[in-house]
One Martini backbone bead per residue (centre of mass of N, CA, C, O) as a GRO file, in nm:
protein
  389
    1UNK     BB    1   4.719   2.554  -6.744
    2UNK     BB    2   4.481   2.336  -6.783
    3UNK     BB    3   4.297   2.038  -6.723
    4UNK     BB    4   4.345   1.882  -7.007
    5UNK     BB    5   4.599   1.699  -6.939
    6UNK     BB    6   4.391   1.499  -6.767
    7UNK     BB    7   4.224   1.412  -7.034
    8UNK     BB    8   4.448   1.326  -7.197
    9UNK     BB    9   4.561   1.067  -6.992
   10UNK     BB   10   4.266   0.946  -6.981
   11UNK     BB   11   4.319   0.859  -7.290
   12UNK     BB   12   4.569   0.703  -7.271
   13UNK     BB   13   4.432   0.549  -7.080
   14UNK     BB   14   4.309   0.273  -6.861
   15UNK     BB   15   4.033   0.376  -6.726
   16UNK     BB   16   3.788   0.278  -6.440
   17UNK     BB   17   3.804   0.548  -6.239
   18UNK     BB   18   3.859   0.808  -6.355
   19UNK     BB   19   3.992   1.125  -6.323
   20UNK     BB   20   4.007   1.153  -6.051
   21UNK     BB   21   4.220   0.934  -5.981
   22UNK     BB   22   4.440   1.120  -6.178
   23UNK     BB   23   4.469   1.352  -5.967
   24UNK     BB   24   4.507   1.215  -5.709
   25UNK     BB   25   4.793   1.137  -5.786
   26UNK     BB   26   4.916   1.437  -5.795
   27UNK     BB   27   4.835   1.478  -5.459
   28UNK     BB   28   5.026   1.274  -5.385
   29UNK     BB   29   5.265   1.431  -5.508
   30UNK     BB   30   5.251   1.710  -5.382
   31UNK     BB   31   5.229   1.612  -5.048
   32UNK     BB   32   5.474   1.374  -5.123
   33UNK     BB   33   5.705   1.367  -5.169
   34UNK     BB   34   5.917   1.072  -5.293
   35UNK     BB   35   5.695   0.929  -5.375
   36UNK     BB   36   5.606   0.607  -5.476
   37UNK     BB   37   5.446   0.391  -5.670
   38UNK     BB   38   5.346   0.175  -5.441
   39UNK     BB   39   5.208   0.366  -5.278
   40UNK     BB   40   5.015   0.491  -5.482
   41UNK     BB   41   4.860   0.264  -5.519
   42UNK     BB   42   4.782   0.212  -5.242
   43UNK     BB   43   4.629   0.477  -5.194
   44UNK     BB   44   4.452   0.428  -5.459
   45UNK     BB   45   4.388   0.116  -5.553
   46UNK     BB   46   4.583   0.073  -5.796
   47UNK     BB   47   4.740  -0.072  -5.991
   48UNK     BB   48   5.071  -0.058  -6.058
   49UNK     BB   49   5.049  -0.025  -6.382
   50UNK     BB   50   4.871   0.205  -6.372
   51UNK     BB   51   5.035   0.385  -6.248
   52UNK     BB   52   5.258   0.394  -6.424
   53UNK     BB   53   5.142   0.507  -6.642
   54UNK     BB   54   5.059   0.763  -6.551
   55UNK     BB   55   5.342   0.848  -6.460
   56UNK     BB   56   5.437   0.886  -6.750
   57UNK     BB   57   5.226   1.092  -6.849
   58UNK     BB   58   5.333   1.277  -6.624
   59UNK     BB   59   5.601   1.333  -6.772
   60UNK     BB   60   5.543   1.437  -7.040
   61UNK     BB   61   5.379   1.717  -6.946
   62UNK     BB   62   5.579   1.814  -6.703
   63UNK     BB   63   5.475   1.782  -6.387
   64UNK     BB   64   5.663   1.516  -6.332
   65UNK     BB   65   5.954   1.354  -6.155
   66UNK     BB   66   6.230   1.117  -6.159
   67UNK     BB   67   6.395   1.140  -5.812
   68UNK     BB   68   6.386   1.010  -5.560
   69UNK     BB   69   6.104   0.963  -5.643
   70UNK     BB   70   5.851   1.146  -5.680
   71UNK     BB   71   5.789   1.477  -5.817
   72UNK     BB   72   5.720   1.743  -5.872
   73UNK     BB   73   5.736   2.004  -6.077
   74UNK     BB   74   5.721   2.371  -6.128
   75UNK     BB   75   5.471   2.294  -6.318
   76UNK     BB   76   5.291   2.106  -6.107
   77UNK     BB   77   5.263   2.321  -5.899
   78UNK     BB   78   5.116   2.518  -6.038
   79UNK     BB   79   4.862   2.336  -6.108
   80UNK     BB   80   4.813   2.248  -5.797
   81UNK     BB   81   4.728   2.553  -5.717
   82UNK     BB   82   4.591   2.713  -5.972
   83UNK     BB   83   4.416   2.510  -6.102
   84UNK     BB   84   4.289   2.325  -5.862
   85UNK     BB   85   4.344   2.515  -5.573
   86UNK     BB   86   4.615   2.501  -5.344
   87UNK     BB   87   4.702   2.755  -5.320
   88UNK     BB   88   4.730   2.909  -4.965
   89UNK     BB   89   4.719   2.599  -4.789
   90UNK     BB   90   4.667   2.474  -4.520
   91UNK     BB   91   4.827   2.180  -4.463
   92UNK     BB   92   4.791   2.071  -4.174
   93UNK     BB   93   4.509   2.111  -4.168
   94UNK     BB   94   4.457   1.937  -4.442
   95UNK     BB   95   4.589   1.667  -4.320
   96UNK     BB   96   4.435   1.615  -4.053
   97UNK     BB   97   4.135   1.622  -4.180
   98UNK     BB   98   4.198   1.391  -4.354
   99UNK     BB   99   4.379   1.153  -4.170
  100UNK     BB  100   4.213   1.203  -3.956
  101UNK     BB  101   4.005   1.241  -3.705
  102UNK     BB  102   3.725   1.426  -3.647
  103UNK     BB  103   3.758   1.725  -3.459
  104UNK     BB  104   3.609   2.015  -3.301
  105UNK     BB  105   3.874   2.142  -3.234
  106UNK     BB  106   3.999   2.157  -3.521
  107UNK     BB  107   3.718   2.364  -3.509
  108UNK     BB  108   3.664   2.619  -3.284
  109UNK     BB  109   3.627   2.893  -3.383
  110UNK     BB  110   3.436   2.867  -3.623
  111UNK     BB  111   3.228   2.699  -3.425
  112UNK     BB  112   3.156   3.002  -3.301
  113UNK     BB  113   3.088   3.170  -3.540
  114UNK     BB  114   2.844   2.957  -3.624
  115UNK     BB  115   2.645   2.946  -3.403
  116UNK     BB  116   2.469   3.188  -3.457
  117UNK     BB  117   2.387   3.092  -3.742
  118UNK     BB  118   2.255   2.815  -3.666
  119UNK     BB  119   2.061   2.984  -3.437
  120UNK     BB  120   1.911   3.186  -3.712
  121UNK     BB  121   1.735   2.989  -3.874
  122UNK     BB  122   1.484   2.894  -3.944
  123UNK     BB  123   1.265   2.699  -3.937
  124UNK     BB  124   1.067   2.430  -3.952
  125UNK     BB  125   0.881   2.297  -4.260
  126UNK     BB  126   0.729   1.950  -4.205
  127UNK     BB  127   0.585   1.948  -4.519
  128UNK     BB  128   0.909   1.917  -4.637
  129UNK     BB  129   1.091   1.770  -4.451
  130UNK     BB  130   1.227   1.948  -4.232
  131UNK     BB  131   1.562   1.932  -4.053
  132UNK     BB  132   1.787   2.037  -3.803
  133UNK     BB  133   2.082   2.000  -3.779
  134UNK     BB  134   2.417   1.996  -3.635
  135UNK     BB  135   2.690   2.172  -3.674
  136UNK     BB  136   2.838   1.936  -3.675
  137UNK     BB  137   2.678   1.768  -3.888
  138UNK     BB  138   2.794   1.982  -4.118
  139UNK     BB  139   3.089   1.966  -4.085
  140UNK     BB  140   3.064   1.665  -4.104
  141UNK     BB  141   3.036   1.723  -4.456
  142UNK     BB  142   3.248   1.863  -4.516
  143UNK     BB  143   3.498   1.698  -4.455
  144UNK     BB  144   3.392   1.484  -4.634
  145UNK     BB  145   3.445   1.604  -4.866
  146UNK     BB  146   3.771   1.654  -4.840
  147UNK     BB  147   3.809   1.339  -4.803
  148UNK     BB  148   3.718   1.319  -5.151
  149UNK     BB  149   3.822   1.535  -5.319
  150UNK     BB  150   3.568   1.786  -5.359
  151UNK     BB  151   3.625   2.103  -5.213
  152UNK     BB  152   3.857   2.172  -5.427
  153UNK     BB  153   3.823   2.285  -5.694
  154UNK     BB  154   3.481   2.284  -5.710
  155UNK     BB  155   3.143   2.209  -5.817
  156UNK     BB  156   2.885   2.261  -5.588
  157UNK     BB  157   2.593   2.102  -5.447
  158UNK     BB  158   2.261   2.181  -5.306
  159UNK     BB  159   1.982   1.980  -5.214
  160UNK     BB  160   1.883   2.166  -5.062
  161UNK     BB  161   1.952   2.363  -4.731
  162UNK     BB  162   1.864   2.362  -4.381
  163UNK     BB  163   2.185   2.285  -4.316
  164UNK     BB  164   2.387   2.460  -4.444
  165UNK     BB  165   2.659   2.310  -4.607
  166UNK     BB  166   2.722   2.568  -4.780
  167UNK     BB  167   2.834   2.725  -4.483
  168UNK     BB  168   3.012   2.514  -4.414
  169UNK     BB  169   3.217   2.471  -4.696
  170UNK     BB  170   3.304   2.785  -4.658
  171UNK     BB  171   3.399   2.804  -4.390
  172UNK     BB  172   3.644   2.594  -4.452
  173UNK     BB  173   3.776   2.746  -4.648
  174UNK     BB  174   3.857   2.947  -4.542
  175UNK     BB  175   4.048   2.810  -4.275
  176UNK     BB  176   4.244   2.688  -4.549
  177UNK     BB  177   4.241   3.022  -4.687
  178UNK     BB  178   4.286   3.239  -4.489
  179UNK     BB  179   3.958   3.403  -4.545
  180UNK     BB  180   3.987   3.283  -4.843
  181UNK     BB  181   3.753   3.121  -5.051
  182UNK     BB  182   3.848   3.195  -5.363
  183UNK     BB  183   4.140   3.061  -5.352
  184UNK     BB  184   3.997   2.764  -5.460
  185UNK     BB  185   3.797   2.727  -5.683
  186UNK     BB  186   3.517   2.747  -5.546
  187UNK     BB  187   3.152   2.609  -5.620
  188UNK     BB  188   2.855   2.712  -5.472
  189UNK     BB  189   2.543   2.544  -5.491
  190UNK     BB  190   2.156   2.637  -5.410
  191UNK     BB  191   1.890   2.402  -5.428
  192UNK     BB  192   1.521   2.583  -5.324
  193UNK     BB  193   1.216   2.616  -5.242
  194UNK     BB  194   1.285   2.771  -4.984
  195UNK     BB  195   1.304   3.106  -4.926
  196UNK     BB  196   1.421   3.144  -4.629
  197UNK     BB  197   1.683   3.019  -4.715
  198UNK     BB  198   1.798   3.170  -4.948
  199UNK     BB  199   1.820   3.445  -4.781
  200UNK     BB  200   2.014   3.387  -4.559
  201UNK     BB  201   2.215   3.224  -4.735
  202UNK     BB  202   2.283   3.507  -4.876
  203UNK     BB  203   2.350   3.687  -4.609
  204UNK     BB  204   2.598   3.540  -4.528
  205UNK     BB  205   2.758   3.546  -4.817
  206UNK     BB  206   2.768   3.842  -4.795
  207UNK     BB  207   2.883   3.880  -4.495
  208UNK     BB  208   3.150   3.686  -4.566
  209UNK     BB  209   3.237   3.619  -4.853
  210UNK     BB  210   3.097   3.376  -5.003
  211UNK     BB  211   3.084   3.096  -5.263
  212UNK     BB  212   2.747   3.166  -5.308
  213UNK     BB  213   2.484   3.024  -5.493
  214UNK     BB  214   2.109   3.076  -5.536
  215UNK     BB  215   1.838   2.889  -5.599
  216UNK     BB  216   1.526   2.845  -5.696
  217UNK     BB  217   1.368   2.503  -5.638
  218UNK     BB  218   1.144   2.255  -5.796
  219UNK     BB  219   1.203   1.923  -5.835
  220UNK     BB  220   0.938   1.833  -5.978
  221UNK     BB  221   1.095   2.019  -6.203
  222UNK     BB  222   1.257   2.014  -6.436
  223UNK     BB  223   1.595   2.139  -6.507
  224UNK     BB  224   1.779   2.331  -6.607
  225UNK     BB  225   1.997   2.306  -6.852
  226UNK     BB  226   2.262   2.507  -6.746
  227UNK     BB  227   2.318   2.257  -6.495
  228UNK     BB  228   2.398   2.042  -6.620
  229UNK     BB  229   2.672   1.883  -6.633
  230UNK     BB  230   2.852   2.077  -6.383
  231UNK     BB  231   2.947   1.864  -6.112
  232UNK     BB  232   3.132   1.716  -5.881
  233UNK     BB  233   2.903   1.725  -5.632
  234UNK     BB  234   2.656   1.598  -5.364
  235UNK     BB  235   2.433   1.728  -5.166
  236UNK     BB  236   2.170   1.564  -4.975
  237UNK     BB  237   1.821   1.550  -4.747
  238UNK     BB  238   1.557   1.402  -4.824
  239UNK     BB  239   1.299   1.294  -4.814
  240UNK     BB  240   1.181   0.984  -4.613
  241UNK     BB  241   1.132   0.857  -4.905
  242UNK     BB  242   1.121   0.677  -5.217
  243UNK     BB  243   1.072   0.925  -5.353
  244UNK     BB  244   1.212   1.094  -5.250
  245UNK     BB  245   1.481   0.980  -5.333
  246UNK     BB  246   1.471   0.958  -5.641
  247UNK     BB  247   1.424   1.251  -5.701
  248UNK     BB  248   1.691   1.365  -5.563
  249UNK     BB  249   1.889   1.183  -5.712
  250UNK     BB  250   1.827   1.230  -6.009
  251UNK     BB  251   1.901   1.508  -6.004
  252UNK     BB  252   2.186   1.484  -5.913
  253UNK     BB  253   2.285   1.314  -6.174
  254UNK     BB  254   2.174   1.575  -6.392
  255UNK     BB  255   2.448   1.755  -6.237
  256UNK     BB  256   2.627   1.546  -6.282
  257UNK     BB  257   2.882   1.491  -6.445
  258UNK     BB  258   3.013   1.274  -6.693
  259UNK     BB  259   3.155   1.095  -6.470
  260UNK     BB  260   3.340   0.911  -6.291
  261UNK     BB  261   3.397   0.920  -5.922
  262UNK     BB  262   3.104   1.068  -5.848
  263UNK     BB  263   2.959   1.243  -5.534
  264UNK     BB  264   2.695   1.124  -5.318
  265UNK     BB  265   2.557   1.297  -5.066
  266UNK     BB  266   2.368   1.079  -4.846
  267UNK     BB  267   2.096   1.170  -4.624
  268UNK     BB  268   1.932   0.895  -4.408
  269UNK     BB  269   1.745   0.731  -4.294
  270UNK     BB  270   1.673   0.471  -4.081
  271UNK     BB  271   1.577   0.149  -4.204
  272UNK     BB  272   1.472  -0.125  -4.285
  273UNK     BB  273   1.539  -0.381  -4.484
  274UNK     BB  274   1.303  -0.365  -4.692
  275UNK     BB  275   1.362  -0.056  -4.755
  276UNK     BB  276   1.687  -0.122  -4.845
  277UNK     BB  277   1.668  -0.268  -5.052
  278UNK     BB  278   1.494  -0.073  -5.220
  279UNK     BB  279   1.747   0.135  -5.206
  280UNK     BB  280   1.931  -0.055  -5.357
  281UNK     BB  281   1.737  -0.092  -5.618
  282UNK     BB  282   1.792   0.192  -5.715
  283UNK     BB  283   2.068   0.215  -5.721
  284UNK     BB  284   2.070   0.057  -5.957
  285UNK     BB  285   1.966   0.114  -6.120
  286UNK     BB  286   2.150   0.398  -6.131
  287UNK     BB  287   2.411   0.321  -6.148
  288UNK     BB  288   2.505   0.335  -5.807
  289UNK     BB  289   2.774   0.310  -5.601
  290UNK     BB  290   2.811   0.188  -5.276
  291UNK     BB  291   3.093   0.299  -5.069
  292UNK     BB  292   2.939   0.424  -4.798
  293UNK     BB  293   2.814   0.380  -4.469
  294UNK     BB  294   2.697   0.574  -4.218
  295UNK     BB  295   2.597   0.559  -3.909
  296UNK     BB  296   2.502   0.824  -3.727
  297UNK     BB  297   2.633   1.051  -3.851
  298UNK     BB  298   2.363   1.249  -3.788
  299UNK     BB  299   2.220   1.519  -3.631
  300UNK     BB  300   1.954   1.626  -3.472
  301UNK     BB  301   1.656   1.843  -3.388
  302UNK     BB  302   1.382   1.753  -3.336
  303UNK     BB  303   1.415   1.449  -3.422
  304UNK     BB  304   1.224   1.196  -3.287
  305UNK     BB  305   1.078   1.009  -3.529
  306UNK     BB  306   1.437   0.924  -3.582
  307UNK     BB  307   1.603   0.985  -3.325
  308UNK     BB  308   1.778   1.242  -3.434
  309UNK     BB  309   1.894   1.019  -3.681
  310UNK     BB  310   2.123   0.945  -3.967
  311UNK     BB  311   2.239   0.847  -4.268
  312UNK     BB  312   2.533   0.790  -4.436
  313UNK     BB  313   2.571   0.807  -4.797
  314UNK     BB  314   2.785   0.696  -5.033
  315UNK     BB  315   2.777   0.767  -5.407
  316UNK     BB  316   2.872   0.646  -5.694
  317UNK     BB  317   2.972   0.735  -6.050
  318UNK     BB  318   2.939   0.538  -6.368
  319UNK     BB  319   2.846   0.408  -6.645
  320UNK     BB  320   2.581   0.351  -6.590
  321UNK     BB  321   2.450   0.636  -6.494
  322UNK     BB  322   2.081   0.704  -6.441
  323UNK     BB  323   1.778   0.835  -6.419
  324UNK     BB  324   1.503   0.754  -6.325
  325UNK     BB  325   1.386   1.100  -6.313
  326UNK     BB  326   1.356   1.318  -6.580
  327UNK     BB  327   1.071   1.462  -6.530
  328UNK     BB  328   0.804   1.547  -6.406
  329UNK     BB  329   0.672   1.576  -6.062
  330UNK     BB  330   0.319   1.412  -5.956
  331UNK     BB  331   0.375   1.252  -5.697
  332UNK     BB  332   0.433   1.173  -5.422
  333UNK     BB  333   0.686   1.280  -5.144
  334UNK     BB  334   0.620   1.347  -4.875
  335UNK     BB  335   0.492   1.235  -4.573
  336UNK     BB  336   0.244   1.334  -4.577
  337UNK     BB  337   0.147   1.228  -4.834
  338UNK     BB  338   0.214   0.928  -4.842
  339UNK     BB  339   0.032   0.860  -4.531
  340UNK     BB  340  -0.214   1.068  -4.474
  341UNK     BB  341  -0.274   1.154  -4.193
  342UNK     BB  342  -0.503   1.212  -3.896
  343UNK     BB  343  -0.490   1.434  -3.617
  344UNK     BB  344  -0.617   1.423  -3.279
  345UNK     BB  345  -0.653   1.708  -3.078
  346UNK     BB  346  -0.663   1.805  -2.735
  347UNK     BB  347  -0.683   2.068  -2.521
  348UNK     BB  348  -0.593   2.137  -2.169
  349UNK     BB  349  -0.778   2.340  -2.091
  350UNK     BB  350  -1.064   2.289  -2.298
  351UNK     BB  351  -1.132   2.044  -2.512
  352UNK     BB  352  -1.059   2.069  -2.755
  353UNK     BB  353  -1.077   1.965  -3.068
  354UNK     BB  354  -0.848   1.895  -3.313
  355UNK     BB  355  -0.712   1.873  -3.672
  356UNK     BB  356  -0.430   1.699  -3.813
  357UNK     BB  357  -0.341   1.724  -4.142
  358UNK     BB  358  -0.378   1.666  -4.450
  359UNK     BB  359  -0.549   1.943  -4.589
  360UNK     BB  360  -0.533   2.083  -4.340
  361UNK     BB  361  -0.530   2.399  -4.157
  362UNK     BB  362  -0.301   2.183  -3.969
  363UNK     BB  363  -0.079   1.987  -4.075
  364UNK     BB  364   0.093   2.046  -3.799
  365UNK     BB  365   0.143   2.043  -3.441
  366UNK     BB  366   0.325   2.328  -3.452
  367UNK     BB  367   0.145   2.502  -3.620
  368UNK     BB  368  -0.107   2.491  -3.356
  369UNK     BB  369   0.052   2.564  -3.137
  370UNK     BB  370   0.171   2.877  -3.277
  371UNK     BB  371  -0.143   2.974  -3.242
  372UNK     BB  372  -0.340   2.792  -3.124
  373UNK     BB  373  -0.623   2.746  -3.009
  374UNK     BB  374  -0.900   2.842  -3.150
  375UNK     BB  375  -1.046   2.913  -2.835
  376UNK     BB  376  -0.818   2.983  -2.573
  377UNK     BB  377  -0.475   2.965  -2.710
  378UNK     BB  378  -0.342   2.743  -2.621
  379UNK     BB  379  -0.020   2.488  -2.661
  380UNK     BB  380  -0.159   2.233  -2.529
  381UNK     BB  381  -0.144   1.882  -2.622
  382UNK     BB  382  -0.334   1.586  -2.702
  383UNK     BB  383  -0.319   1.247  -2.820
  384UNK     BB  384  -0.658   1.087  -2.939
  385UNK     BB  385  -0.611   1.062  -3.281
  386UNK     BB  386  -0.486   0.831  -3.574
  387UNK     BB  387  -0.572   0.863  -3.912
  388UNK     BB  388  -0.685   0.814  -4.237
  389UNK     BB  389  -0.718   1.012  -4.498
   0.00000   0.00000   0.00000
């Protein structure tokens, strides 16, 4: 049995949650044998009547049956084992995850044998607004898809991928299907514009045997057709301008399926009030629910002009929702395009004076200190002025 199933009682129930919330149910009958409809209701926060609807029609198609409580049918088991990618799965593990505070203990060994991968992944291009988050906050990205009922049996993207998680995403399946993460029937795509990640991510999921597949792709050009309407939830962290943001969640919105109650994780610096509103307002125009802001939520390595850290939005998708910007994008989009500063660094040991920033030879302070002062080669310097382009 396929899927089918889901669609069908979708199509005779009138609910406004989406296929994912009729899902949802059958997994809380799974894990929980003997569980209530008054239960279920509650954890699902569907009215009494809609999930009792709903438990009739699953019971039509045998695949639970009311007993003592509900329960799967040996039927409903093989669908939410096989078809929907359960079956083989650390149950411990993944209730553990599930329902309580995640802490780094309770992945410990995953994350020793992670800290070589990422303290080995390329530098940070700073040009396209890249920086390198921290394994936990990459791992607690992971668990955030488990906790959204998102991660097992589901086609995941990542808009850019600088932070790994589509390395953290598969070795979490690992984890939980006992070294296969392929028991899962999840598959991870990476949608990324630098090579230097592509490679990388390529490199890992060949010598882990994990479920990546990456494309080159440069969210400015259109998006190929045969992506679109074809995922489950989207993680991205944008360049952190009103740019970067509409257009990278605009991507997101034309790759995920059109169905209801389905997540954007979208992680984003800490902004003022009045940028804050504005990014409620494209929330708004794109159709798109804003279920949860978690603050400090992110941590970065050498991201000090954010303070090291940004907040994770959580967005889902309504019967409303649509892509502010559907076309090719050819207008500023990352930060150093946007504010297009010039900065004037002084080399300490010669004083000769370098010019740093947009379309300039080196745009970014990493780059020239990488190089070298251009006379002396010292890689030490004061910022002594700096102006618009």
């Amino acid at each position: 049995m396929n899927k089918e199933a889901i669609d069908s009682i979708y199509s005779q129930v009138s609910i406004k949650d989406g296929k994912k919330a009729i899902e949802n149910i059958l997994l809380d009958i799974y894990f929980k044998p003997g569980i209530s409809t008054k239960e279920i209701a509650r954890k699902t926060l569907l009215p009494l009547p809609i999930v009792a609807a709903i438990k009739k029609e699953f019971i039509k198609t045998g695949l639970i049956e009311q007993n003592r409580g509900v329960n799967c049918t040996p039927r409903g088991m093989r669908f939410v084992e096989h078809t929907m990618g359960y079956g083989h799965l650390n149950r411990t593990l993944y209730q553990r995850l599930k329902h309580e505070p995640w802490h780094p203990d309770d992945l410990h060994d995953m994350m020793s044998k992670l800290e070589g991968v990422f303290e080995n992944r390329p530098q940070v291009d700073v040009t396209i607004d890249q920086s390198r988050c921290t394994l936990e906050t990459s791992l607690k990205r992971a668990v955030l898809a488990l906790q959204h009922e998102v991660l097992i049996g589901r086609d995941i993207v990542c808009l850019g991928d600088d932070d790994l998680v589509s390395v953290s995403l598969a070795f979490l399946l690992k984890q939980l299907f006992r070294q296969n993460a392929h028991k899962s029937n999840t598959r991870i795509h990476v949608f990324e514009i630098d090579k230097r990640i592509i490679s990388y991510v390529n490199y890992v999921a060949e010598s882990e045997n994990l479920p990546i597949v990456c494309y080159e792709m440069d969210f400015r050009e259109q998006l190929p057709s045969e992506f679109l309407r074809r995922f489950d939830c989207v993680f991205t962290d944008p360049p952190y301008t009103l740019q970067g943001l509409s257009l990278f969640v605009s991507r997101g919105i034309q790759l995920l399926k059109q169905e209801i109650g389905l997540p954007i994780f979208l992680s984003f610096a800490h902004k003022s009030p009045d940028f804050a509103l504005e990014m409620q307002r494209e929330f708004s125009r794109m159709g798109l629910l804003v279920t949860s802001v978690l603050p400090r939520f992110n941590q970065y390595l050498g991201a000090e002009i954010i303070g090291n850290t940004s907040q994770m939005i959580v967005l889902q998708s309504t019967e409303e929702t649509k892509e502010s910007i559907a076309r090719d994008y050819r207008d500023a989009l990352y930060t150093g395009e946007v504010r297009r500063t010039i900065r004037a660094y002084e080399c300490k040991r010669c004083s000769l004076v370098t010019e740093v920033g947009f379309q300039m030879q080196w745009q970014t302070i990493e780059q020239l200190k990488q190089k070298g002062c251009p006379s002396c080669r010292h890689d030490s310097f004061e910022l002594i002025q700096k102006k618009n382009a």
